[in-house]
PDB file of C-alpha atoms and ligand atoms in Angstrom:
ATOM      1  CA  MET A   1       8.831   0.817 -38.328  1.00 44.00           C
ATOM      2  CA  SER A   2       5.267   1.427 -37.448  1.00 56.00           C
ATOM      3  CA  PHE A   3       3.757  -0.557 -39.937  1.00 75.00           C
ATOM      4  CA  ASN A   4      -0.770  -0.907 -40.064  1.00 86.00           C
ATOM      5  CA  PHE A   5      -2.692  -3.280 -42.338  1.00 88.00           C
ATOM      6  CA  GLY A   6      -3.327  -0.936 -44.874  1.00 86.00           C
ATOM      7  CA  LEU A   7       0.170  -0.926 -45.468  1.00 87.00           C
ATOM      8  CA  LEU A   8       0.612  -4.156 -45.900  1.00 89.00           C
ATOM      9  CA  ILE A   9      -2.165  -4.155 -48.300  1.00 89.00           C
ATOM     10  CA  LYS A  10       0.001  -1.913 -50.060  1.00 88.00           C
ATOM     11  CA  ALA A  11       2.527  -3.305 -50.147  1.00 89.00           C
ATOM     12  CA  ALA A  12       1.293  -6.799 -51.215  1.00 90.00           C
ATOM     13  CA  PHE A  13      -0.615  -4.522 -54.361  1.00 88.00           C
ATOM     14  CA  ASN A  14       2.850  -4.021 -55.824  1.00 88.00           C
ATOM     15  CA  SER A  15       4.496  -6.783 -54.960  1.00 88.00           C
ATOM     16  CA  ARG A  16       6.921  -6.049 -52.381  1.00 90.00           C
ATOM     17  CA  PRO A  17       4.879  -7.808 -48.892  1.00 93.00           C
ATOM     18  CA  PRO A  18       7.502  -8.814 -46.256  1.00 94.00           C
ATOM     19  CA  HIS A  19       8.648 -12.721 -45.865  1.00 95.00           C
ATOM     20  CA  LEU A  20       6.762 -13.344 -42.127  1.00 96.00           C
ATOM     21  CA  LEU A  21       4.366 -11.902 -41.101  1.00 97.00           C
ATOM     22  CA  LEU A  22       3.286 -11.652 -36.891  1.00 97.00           C
ATOM     23  CA  PHE A  23      -0.601 -10.596 -37.166  1.00 96.00           C
ATOM     24  CA  HIS A  24      -1.729  -9.902 -33.058  1.00 94.00           C
ATOM     25  CA  GLY A  25      -4.907  -8.245 -31.735  1.00 88.00           C
ATOM     26  CA  SER A  26      -8.258  -8.071 -31.964  1.00 85.00           C
ATOM     27  CA  GLY A  27     -10.031 -12.031 -31.717  1.00 86.00           C
ATOM     28  CA  SER A  28      -9.264 -14.873 -34.147  1.00 88.00           C
ATOM     29  CA  VAL A  29     -12.016 -14.470 -36.541  1.00 86.00           C
ATOM     30  CA  GLU A  30     -10.813 -11.170 -37.441  1.00 87.00           C
ATOM     31  CA  ARG A  31      -7.409 -12.208 -37.764  1.00 93.00           C
ATOM     32  CA  GLN A  32      -8.529 -15.063 -40.215  1.00 92.00           C
ATOM     33  CA  ARG A  33     -10.299 -12.889 -42.027  1.00 91.00           C
ATOM     34  CA  ALA A  34      -7.143 -10.661 -43.012  1.00 94.00           C
ATOM     35  CA  VAL A  35      -4.719 -13.107 -43.495  1.00 96.00           C
ATOM     36  CA  LEU A  36      -7.152 -14.070 -46.371  1.00 95.00           C
ATOM     37  CA  GLU A  37      -7.406 -11.070 -47.639  1.00 93.00           C
ATOM     38  CA  LEU A  38      -3.849 -10.523 -48.128  1.00 95.00           C
ATOM     39  CA  ALA A  39      -4.117 -13.753 -49.789  1.00 96.00           C
ATOM     40  CA  VAL A  40      -6.920 -12.899 -52.558  1.00 95.00           C
ATOM     41  CA  VAL A  41      -4.782  -9.883 -53.148  1.00 94.00           C
ATOM     42  CA  LEU A  42      -1.312 -11.682 -53.554  1.00 95.00           C
ATOM     43  CA  ASN A  43      -3.089 -14.294 -56.001  1.00 95.00           C
ATOM     44  CA  CYS A  44      -5.530 -13.011 -57.645  1.00 94.00           C
ATOM     45  CA  MET A  45      -5.337 -13.248 -61.136  1.00 93.00           C
ATOM     46  CA  LYS A  46      -7.360  -9.722 -62.860  1.00 92.00           C
ATOM     47  CA  ASP A  47      -5.917  -6.539 -63.188  1.00 87.00           C
ATOM     48  CA  ASN A  48      -8.497  -4.589 -60.010  1.00 86.00           C
ATOM     49  CA  LYS A  49      -7.804  -7.417 -56.992  1.00 86.00           C
ATOM     50  CA  PRO A  50      -9.569  -9.123 -55.184  1.00 91.00           C
ATOM     51  CA  CYS A  51     -11.951  -9.383 -58.174  1.00 93.00           C
ATOM     52  CA  GLY A  52     -13.699 -12.725 -56.006  1.00 91.00           C
ATOM     53  CA  GLU A  53     -14.275 -14.265 -58.800  1.00 94.00           C
ATOM     54  CA  CYS A  54     -11.336 -15.652 -60.252  1.00 95.00           C
ATOM     55  CA  PRO A  55     -10.324 -19.108 -59.867  1.00 95.00           C
ATOM     56  CA  ALA A  56      -7.408 -18.155 -56.937  1.00 95.00           C
ATOM     57  CA  CYS A  57      -9.793 -15.920 -54.914  1.00 95.00           C
ATOM     58  CA  LYS A  58     -12.544 -18.560 -54.708  1.00 95.00           C
ATOM     59  CA  LYS A  59     -10.249 -21.097 -54.300  1.00 95.00           C
ATOM     60  CA  ILE A  60      -8.339 -18.667 -50.691  1.00 95.00           C
ATOM     61  CA  GLN A  61     -12.136 -18.249 -49.588  1.00 92.00           C
ATOM     62  CA  SER A  62     -13.371 -21.335 -49.637  1.00 93.00           C
ATOM     63  CA  GLY A  63     -10.283 -22.476 -48.275  1.00 92.00           C
ATOM     64  CA  ASN A  64      -8.663 -25.285 -51.556  1.00 92.00           C
ATOM     65  CA  HIS A  65      -5.981 -23.648 -52.425  1.00 94.00           C
ATOM     66  CA  PRO A  66      -3.260 -25.162 -52.790  1.00 93.00           C
ATOM     67  CA  ASP A  67      -0.878 -22.856 -52.295  1.00 95.00           C
ATOM     68  CA  PHE A  68      -2.430 -21.258 -49.073  1.00 95.00           C
ATOM     69  CA  GLN A  69      -1.573 -23.738 -46.044  1.00 94.00           C
ATOM     70  CA  THR A  70      -1.977 -23.369 -42.666  1.00 95.00           C
ATOM     71  CA  VAL A  71      -0.413 -24.826 -39.076  1.00 96.00           C
ATOM     72  CA  ARG A  72      -2.490 -25.573 -35.949  1.00 95.00           C
ATOM     73  CA  PRO A  73      -1.961 -26.851 -32.449  1.00 94.00           C
ATOM     74  CA  LEU A  74      -1.872 -30.524 -32.600  1.00 92.00           C
ATOM     75  CA  LYS A  75      -3.889 -31.094 -29.282  1.00 82.00           C
ATOM     76  CA  THR A  76      -1.834 -27.936 -26.989  1.00 85.00           C
ATOM     77  CA  SER A  77       0.793 -27.772 -29.176  1.00 93.00           C
ATOM     78  CA  ILE A  78       2.516 -26.839 -32.874  1.00 96.00           C
ATOM     79  CA  GLY A  79       5.642 -28.937 -31.964  1.00 97.00           C
ATOM     80  CA  ILE A  80       8.751 -28.983 -34.852  1.00 97.00           C
ATOM     81  CA  GLU A  81       7.507 -32.304 -36.975  1.00 97.00           C
ATOM     82  CA  GLN A  82       4.731 -30.191 -37.692  1.00 97.00           C
ATOM     83  CA  VAL A  83       6.799 -26.829 -38.774  1.00 97.00           C
ATOM     84  CA  LEU A  84       9.588 -29.310 -40.755  1.00 96.00           C
ATOM     85  CA  SER A  85       6.565 -30.741 -42.958  1.00 96.00           C
ATOM     86  CA  LEU A  86       5.769 -26.923 -44.053  1.00 95.00           C
ATOM     87  CA  GLN A  87       9.247 -25.991 -44.988  1.00 94.00           C
ATOM     88  CA  GLU A  88       9.831 -28.773 -46.916  1.00 93.00           C
ATOM     89  CA  LYS A  89       6.455 -27.924 -49.232  1.00 91.00           C
ATOM     90  CA  MET A  90       7.506 -24.068 -49.189  1.00 91.00           C
ATOM     91  CA  TYR A  91      10.365 -25.086 -50.523  1.00 88.00           C
ATOM     92  CA  LYS A  92       8.721 -26.965 -53.813  1.00 89.00           C
ATOM     93  CA  LYS A  93       7.659 -24.910 -56.597  1.00 88.00           C
ATOM     94  CA  ILE A  94       4.337 -23.109 -56.478  1.00 90.00           C
ATOM     95  CA  TYR A  95       1.468 -24.549 -57.462  1.00 86.00           C
ATOM     96  CA  GLU A  96      -0.292 -22.711 -58.820  1.00 87.00           C
ATOM     97  CA  GLY A  97      -0.303 -19.323 -57.271  1.00 88.00           C
ATOM     98  CA  LYS A  98       1.645 -16.043 -57.278  1.00 93.00           C
ATOM     99  CA  TYR A  99       2.531 -16.518 -53.678  1.00 96.00           C
ATOM    100  CA  ARG A 100       2.774 -19.379 -51.342  1.00 96.00           C
ATOM    101  CA  ILE A 101       0.951 -18.352 -47.910  1.00 96.00           C
ATOM    102  CA  CYS A 102       1.802 -20.308 -45.108  1.00 96.00           C
ATOM    103  CA  LEU A 103      -0.545 -19.256 -42.205  1.00 97.00           C
ATOM    104  CA  ILE A 104       0.158 -20.522 -38.621  1.00 97.00           C
ATOM    105  CA  ASP A 105      -2.291 -20.124 -36.633  1.00 95.00           C
ATOM    106  CA  GLU A 106      -2.618 -19.747 -32.299  1.00 94.00           C
ATOM    107  CA  ALA A 107       1.255 -18.957 -33.007  1.00 97.00           C
ATOM    108  CA  ASP A 108       1.683 -18.714 -29.704  1.00 95.00           C
ATOM    109  CA  ARG A 109       1.751 -22.773 -29.146  1.00 95.00           C
ATOM    110  CA  LEU A 110       4.547 -23.090 -30.884  1.00 97.00           C
ATOM    111  CA  THR A 111       7.155 -25.597 -28.832  1.00 96.00           C
ATOM    112  CA  LEU A 112      10.705 -23.976 -28.049  1.00 97.00           C
ATOM    113  CA  PRO A 113      12.124 -26.446 -30.676  1.00 97.00           C
ATOM    114  CA  ALA A 114       9.450 -25.830 -33.758  1.00 97.00           C
ATOM    115  CA  ALA A 115      10.238 -21.687 -33.085  1.00 97.00           C
ATOM    116  CA  ASN A 116      13.621 -21.892 -33.577  1.00 97.00           C
ATOM    117  CA  ALA A 117      13.371 -24.307 -36.833  1.00 96.00           C
ATOM    118  CA  LEU A 118      10.771 -21.014 -37.920  1.00 96.00           C
ATOM    119  CA  LEU A 119      13.303 -19.074 -37.221  1.00 95.00           C
ATOM    120  CA  LYS A 120      15.754 -20.213 -39.750  1.00 95.00           C
ATOM    121  CA  ILE A 121      13.297 -20.513 -42.464  1.00 95.00           C
ATOM    122  CA  ALA A 122      12.770 -16.703 -41.547  1.00 92.00           C
ATOM    123  CA  GLU A 123      16.603 -15.888 -42.206  1.00 91.00           C
ATOM    124  CA  GLU A 124      16.837 -17.674 -46.112  1.00 89.00           C
ATOM    125  CA  PRO A 125      12.852 -17.040 -47.273  1.00 88.00           C
ATOM    126  CA  PRO A 126      12.000 -19.676 -49.682  1.00 90.00           C
ATOM    127  CA  GLU A 127      10.590 -17.891 -52.631  1.00 90.00           C
ATOM    128  CA  ASN A 128       7.368 -15.752 -53.101  1.00 93.00           C
ATOM    129  CA  THR A 129       6.512 -17.138 -49.708  1.00 95.00           C
ATOM    130  CA  VAL A 130       3.973 -15.821 -46.804  1.00 96.00           C
ATOM    131  CA  ILE A 131       4.323 -16.381 -43.634  1.00 97.00           C
ATOM    132  CA  VAL A 132       1.904 -15.411 -41.175  1.00 97.00           C
ATOM    133  CA  LEU A 133       1.915 -15.922 -37.528  1.00 98.00           C
ATOM    134  CA  SER A 134      -1.492 -15.238 -35.674  1.00 97.00           C
ATOM    135  CA  THR A 135      -1.922 -15.409 -31.929  1.00 95.00           C
ATOM    136  CA  GLY A 136      -3.936 -13.122 -29.375  1.00 89.00           C
ATOM    137  CA  ASN A 137      -1.165 -13.750 -27.210  1.00 88.00           C
ATOM    138  CA  VAL A 138       2.107 -11.931 -28.443  1.00 92.00           C
ATOM    139  CA  GLU A 139       4.128 -12.344 -25.361  1.00 91.00           C
ATOM    140  CA  GLY A 140       4.172 -15.879 -26.314  1.00 93.00           C
ATOM    141  CA  ILE A 141       5.854 -15.906 -29.090  1.00 95.00           C
ATOM    142  CA  ILE A 142       9.959 -16.525 -28.516  1.00 96.00           C
ATOM    143  CA  PRO A 143      11.577 -12.390 -28.583  1.00 96.00           C
ATOM    144  CA  THR A 144      13.731 -13.724 -31.663  1.00 95.00           C
ATOM    145  CA  LEU A 145      11.019 -14.712 -34.077  1.00 96.00           C
ATOM    146  CA  ARG A 146       9.079 -11.649 -32.905  1.00 95.00           C
ATOM    147  CA  SER A 147      11.435  -9.247 -33.698  1.00 95.00           C
ATOM    148  CA  ARG A 148      12.256 -10.927 -37.407  1.00 94.00           C
ATOM    149  CA  ALA A 149       8.601 -10.206 -38.403  1.00 95.00           C
ATOM    150  CA  GLN A 150       6.547  -7.974 -39.515  1.00 94.00           C
ATOM    151  CA  SER A 151       4.213  -7.166 -36.659  1.00 94.00           C
ATOM    152  CA  ILE A 152       0.880  -5.594 -37.252  1.00 94.00           C
ATOM    153  CA  TYR A 153      -1.699  -5.206 -34.505  1.00 92.00           C
ATOM    154  CA  PHE A 154      -5.146  -5.186 -35.131  1.00 87.00           C
ATOM    155  CA  PRO A 155      -7.678  -3.031 -32.623  1.00 81.00           C
ATOM    156  CA  PRO A 156     -10.254  -5.200 -30.870  1.00 74.00           C
ATOM    157  CA  PRO A 157     -14.073  -4.037 -32.312  1.00 67.00           C
ATOM    158  CA  SER A 158     -15.697  -1.213 -30.292  1.00 61.00           C
ATOM    159  CA  GLY A 159     -18.261  -1.566 -28.689  1.00 55.00           C
ATOM    160  CA  GLU A 160     -20.838   0.525 -31.265  1.00 52.00           C
ATOM    161  CA  ILE A 161     -19.744  -2.408 -33.759  1.00 51.00           C
ATOM    162  CA  TRP A 162     -21.155  -5.068 -31.547  1.00 52.00           C
ATOM    163  CA  GLY A 163     -24.312  -3.431 -30.852  1.00 58.00           C
ATOM    164  CA  ALA A 164     -26.385  -5.647 -29.238  1.00 56.00           C
ATOM    165  CA  GLY A 165     -23.232  -7.841 -28.077  1.00 64.00           C
ATOM    166  CA  ALA A 166     -21.689  -5.458 -26.690  1.00 68.00           C
ATOM    167  CA  GLN A 167     -22.850  -6.854 -22.924  1.00 73.00           C
ATOM    168  CA  SER A 168     -20.770  -9.429 -23.944  1.00 76.00           C
ATOM    169  CA  LEU A 169     -17.625  -7.989 -25.213  1.00 73.00           C
ATOM    170  CA  LYS A 170     -17.470  -6.275 -22.383  1.00 79.00           C
ATOM    171  CA  LEU A 171     -17.484  -9.367 -20.234  1.00 81.00           C
ATOM    172  CA  GLY A 172     -14.823 -10.726 -22.325  1.00 83.00           C
ATOM    173  CA  GLY A 173     -13.242  -7.851 -21.121  1.00 84.00           C
ATOM    174  CA  GLY A 174     -12.667  -6.560 -24.878  1.00 81.00           C
ATOM    175  CA  ASP A 175     -11.332 -10.107 -26.505  1.00 85.00           C
ATOM    176  CA  PRO A 176     -13.719 -10.274 -28.978  1.00 87.00           C
ATOM    177  CA  ASP A 177     -13.077 -14.649 -28.781  1.00 88.00           C
ATOM    178  CA  LEU A 178     -13.677 -14.871 -25.797  1.00 90.00           C
ATOM    179  CA  GLY A 179     -16.634 -12.863 -26.125  1.00 89.00           C
ATOM    180  CA  ARG A 180     -18.245 -14.139 -28.975  1.00 88.00           C
ATOM    181  CA  ARG A 181     -18.689 -17.857 -26.321  1.00 90.00           C
ATOM    182  CA  ILE A 182     -20.135 -15.400 -24.099  1.00 91.00           C
ATOM    183  CA  GLU A 183     -22.831 -14.240 -26.791  1.00 89.00           C
ATOM    184  CA  GLU A 184     -22.704 -17.964 -27.458  1.00 91.00           C
ATOM    185  CA  PHE A 185     -23.366 -18.767 -24.126  1.00 92.00           C
ATOM    186  CA  GLY A 186     -25.593 -16.267 -22.765  1.00 91.00           C
ATOM    187  CA  ALA A 187     -24.134 -13.170 -21.618  1.00 89.00           C
ATOM    188  CA  GLU A 188     -27.358 -12.526 -18.697  1.00 89.00           C
ATOM    189  CA  LYS A 189     -26.413 -16.378 -17.632  1.00 92.00           C
ATOM    190  CA  VAL A 190     -22.750 -15.215 -16.984  1.00 92.00           C
ATOM    191  CA  TRP A 191     -23.284 -12.196 -15.333  1.00 89.00           C
ATOM    192  CA  GLU A 192     -25.770 -14.375 -12.985  1.00 90.00           C
ATOM    193  CA  TRP A 193     -23.172 -16.574 -12.067  1.00 93.00           C
ATOM    194  CA  LEU A 194     -20.979 -14.180 -11.233  1.00 92.00           C
ATOM    195  CA  ALA A 195     -23.144 -12.451  -9.058  1.00 89.00           C
ATOM    196  CA  ASN A 196     -23.717 -15.540  -7.060  1.00 90.00           C
ATOM    197  CA  TYR A 197     -20.362 -16.974  -7.198  1.00 93.00           C
ATOM    198  CA  ILE A 198     -18.979 -13.311  -5.990  1.00 89.00           C
ATOM    199  CA  ARG A 199     -22.037 -13.070  -3.628  1.00 87.00           C
ATOM    200  CA  ILE A 200     -21.093 -16.889  -1.849  1.00 90.00           C
ATOM    201  CA  VAL A 201     -16.990 -15.941  -1.616  1.00 90.00           C
ATOM    202  CA  GLU A 202     -18.486 -12.870  -0.126  1.00 87.00           C
ATOM    203  CA  SER A 203     -21.038 -14.355   2.986  1.00 87.00           C
ATOM    204  CA  GLY A 204     -18.170 -17.075   3.362  1.00 88.00           C
ATOM    205  CA  ASP A 205     -20.595 -19.517   1.998  1.00 89.00           C
ATOM    206  CA  PHE A 206     -19.326 -22.674   0.897  1.00 90.00           C
ATOM    207  CA  PRO A 207     -22.134 -24.970   0.396  1.00 90.00           C
ATOM    208  CA  GLY A 208     -24.323 -22.841  -1.737  1.00 91.00           C
ATOM    209  CA  ILE A 209     -20.760 -23.684  -5.040  1.00 92.00           C
ATOM    210  CA  TYR A 210     -22.425 -27.101  -5.736  1.00 92.00           C
ATOM    211  CA  GLY A 211     -25.397 -24.916  -6.839  1.00 92.00           C
ATOM    212  CA  ILE A 212     -23.889 -22.650  -9.191  1.00 94.00           C
ATOM    213  CA  MET A 213     -21.647 -25.734 -10.269  1.00 94.00           C
ATOM    214  CA  PRO A 214     -21.058 -25.726 -13.829  1.00 94.00           C
ATOM    215  CA  SER A 215     -21.928 -29.325 -15.033  1.00 90.00           C
ATOM    216  CA  GLU A 216     -19.717 -28.941 -18.010  1.00 91.00           C
ATOM    217  CA  LYS A 217     -15.336 -28.167 -18.331  1.00 92.00           C
ATOM    218  CA  GLU A 218     -15.458 -26.096 -20.925  1.00 91.00           C
ATOM    219  CA  GLU A 219     -18.132 -24.512 -19.518  1.00 94.00           C
ATOM    220  CA  CYS A 220     -16.567 -23.563 -16.550  1.00 95.00           C
ATOM    221  CA  LEU A 221     -13.793 -22.528 -17.833  1.00 94.00           C
ATOM    222  CA  LEU A 222     -16.090 -20.013 -19.785  1.00 94.00           C
ATOM    223  CA  LEU A 223     -17.434 -19.078 -16.538  1.00 95.00           C
ATOM    224  CA  LEU A 224     -13.874 -18.809 -15.110  1.00 95.00           C
ATOM    225  CA  GLN A 225     -12.382 -16.682 -17.535  1.00 93.00           C
ATOM    226  CA  ALA A 226     -15.072 -14.510 -16.921  1.00 93.00           C
ATOM    227  CA  LEU A 227     -14.716 -14.111 -13.820  1.00 93.00           C
ATOM    228  CA  ALA A 228     -10.655 -13.265 -14.798  1.00 93.00           C
ATOM    229  CA  VAL A 229     -11.837 -10.722 -16.329  1.00 91.00           C
ATOM    230  CA  CYS A 230     -13.948  -8.952 -14.053  1.00 89.00           C
ATOM    231  CA  LEU A 231     -11.117  -9.833 -11.004  1.00 91.00           C
ATOM    232  CA  LYS A 232      -9.247  -7.591 -12.777  1.00 89.00           C
ATOM    233  CA  ASP A 233     -10.580  -4.519 -12.877  1.00 87.00           C
ATOM    234  CA  MET A 234     -11.048  -5.089  -9.593  1.00 87.00           C
ATOM    235  CA  VAL A 235      -7.036  -5.300  -8.723  1.00 89.00           C
ATOM    236  CA  ALA A 236      -5.976  -2.529 -10.992  1.00 89.00           C
ATOM    237  CA  LYS A 237      -8.665  -0.385  -9.037  1.00 87.00           C
ATOM    238  CA  GLY A 238      -6.740  -1.723  -6.382  1.00 87.00           C
ATOM    239  CA  LYS A 239     -10.332  -2.893  -4.200  1.00 85.00           C
ATOM    240  CA  ILE A 240      -8.484  -6.322  -4.458  1.00 88.00           C
ATOM    241  CA  SER A 241      -5.389  -8.120  -4.175  1.00 90.00           C
ATOM    242  CA  PRO A 242      -3.216  -9.411  -7.503  1.00 92.00           C
ATOM    243  CA  GLU A 243      -4.035 -12.932  -5.069  1.00 92.00           C
ATOM    244  CA  PHE A 244      -8.196 -13.127  -6.818  1.00 92.00           C
ATOM    245  CA  LEU A 245      -6.555 -13.382 -10.366  1.00 93.00           C
ATOM    246  CA  LYS A 246      -3.872 -15.401  -9.583  1.00 94.00           C
ATOM    247  CA  GLU A 247      -5.811 -18.014  -8.167  1.00 95.00           C
ATOM    248  CA  THR A 248      -8.205 -17.751 -10.734  1.00 95.00           C
ATOM    249  CA  GLY A 249      -6.086 -18.049 -13.441  1.00 93.00           C
ATOM    250  CA  ASN A 250      -3.936 -20.989 -11.946  1.00 94.00           C
ATOM    251  CA  THR A 251      -7.333 -22.800 -11.115  1.00 94.00           C
ATOM    252  CA  ALA A 252      -7.962 -22.445 -15.181  1.00 93.00           C
ATOM    253  CA  GLU A 253      -4.731 -23.595 -16.153  1.00 90.00           C
ATOM    254  CA  ILE A 254      -4.686 -26.472 -13.506  1.00 91.00           C
ATOM    255  CA  ILE A 255      -8.901 -26.875 -15.155  1.00 91.00           C
ATOM    256  CA  LYS A 256      -7.739 -27.413 -18.917  1.00 87.00           C
ATOM    257  CA  LYS A 257      -4.899 -30.665 -17.846  1.00 84.00           C
ATOM    258  CA  GLN A 258      -7.157 -32.763 -15.175  1.00 79.00           C
ATOM    259  CA  VAL A 259     -10.424 -34.461 -15.294  1.00 73.00           C
ATOM    260  CA  ASN A 260     -12.660 -33.336 -12.630  1.00 88.00           C
ATOM    261  CA  HIS A 261     -13.244 -29.385 -12.454  1.00 92.00           C
ATOM    262  CA  ARG A 262     -15.298 -29.464  -9.575  1.00 92.00           C
ATOM    263  CA  LEU A 263     -13.164 -30.501  -7.291  1.00 91.00           C
ATOM    264  CA  ALA A 264     -11.188 -27.727  -8.557  1.00 93.00           C
ATOM    265  CA  MET A 265     -13.469 -25.211  -8.930  1.00 93.00           C
ATOM    266  CA  GLU A 266     -14.510 -25.856  -4.818  1.00 92.00           C
ATOM    267  CA  VAL A 267     -10.449 -25.565  -4.073  1.00 92.00           C
ATOM    268  CA  LEU A 268     -10.458 -21.866  -5.772  1.00 94.00           C
ATOM    269  CA  ALA A 269     -13.822 -20.794  -3.326  1.00 93.00           C
ATOM    270  CA  LEU A 270     -12.506 -21.535  -0.614  1.00 91.00           C
ATOM    271  CA  LYS A 271      -9.045 -19.546  -2.171  1.00 92.00           C
ATOM    272  CA  HIS A 272     -11.037 -16.996  -2.377  1.00 92.00           C
ATOM    273  CA  MET A 273     -12.934 -17.068   0.815  1.00 90.00           C
ATOM    274  CA  SER A 274      -9.751 -17.375   2.779  1.00 88.00           C
ATOM    275  CA  PHE A 275      -8.303 -13.950   1.082  1.00 85.00           C
ATOM    276  CA  GLY A 276     -10.825 -11.985   2.050  1.00 72.00           C
ATOM    277  CA  GLY A 277     -13.704 -12.306   0.411  1.00 57.00           C
ATOM    278  CA  ASN A 278     -15.413  -9.775   2.202  1.00 55.00           C
ATOM    279  CA  GLU A 279     -12.807  -7.568   0.432  1.00 59.00           C
ATOM    280  CA  ILE A 280     -15.078  -8.081  -2.846  1.00 59.00           C
ATOM    281  CA  GLY A 281     -17.811  -6.494  -4.456  1.00 53.00           C
TER     282      GLY A 281
HETATM  283 ZN1  LIG B   1      -9.403 -12.574 -57.916  1.00 64.89          ZN
END
């Protein structure tokens, strides 16, 4: 069944929300906004809901409503103990709202035991409770949990909405989260780095990599994500082998785990050169 956000809000107005929802697509900011919108419609105390002014609306919007719980990854994952502690709260009486909203943010980071614990909860849903799984990577959620949830897809914002940020969104491959980070960093700087990187790989100018080495690990990861977007495009057009993209992704994973991003970047540049860098461009 296809279900969209408009229908969900309608169901919420009629106090018939699904117990388990899966919000995916678009960016984390957009999905967070949607969860808040759902929560105020479910809990607003006025007739013209959401009024935005009653205590329930205000508390939800400021992140202070006792019946609005958020679970996020601790370091890299959401563990079973986090889900069990949420479960304990779920079966207690609702404090002051009409509905309890439990947001599992970055739900693709649920460990397998944590995801299975949630599945158990979904089988015996607590009363007047809505669990929202939110993720930019729906494939990262186990199929059994995914199939239990009512899925709501948020399409990425179009370039026009972004206006001046359209370049950043393009560099972000349509991913608003990456687009926002690129915009903060400076889209022009990113383009320049990409052009330099590709020139270095094409010409086999290995020492050139030191001249464009990102000083910070986070900056390095951002540039690699933008590089992956460019490479993905080239792979789709059949211009280069998928190996280019695969190694870029692997390198990003390695950099997330280890301290020395410089070494990982050097190795990546060497690999890209060995794949036949002159194919790029
Ligand atoms: Zn209200």
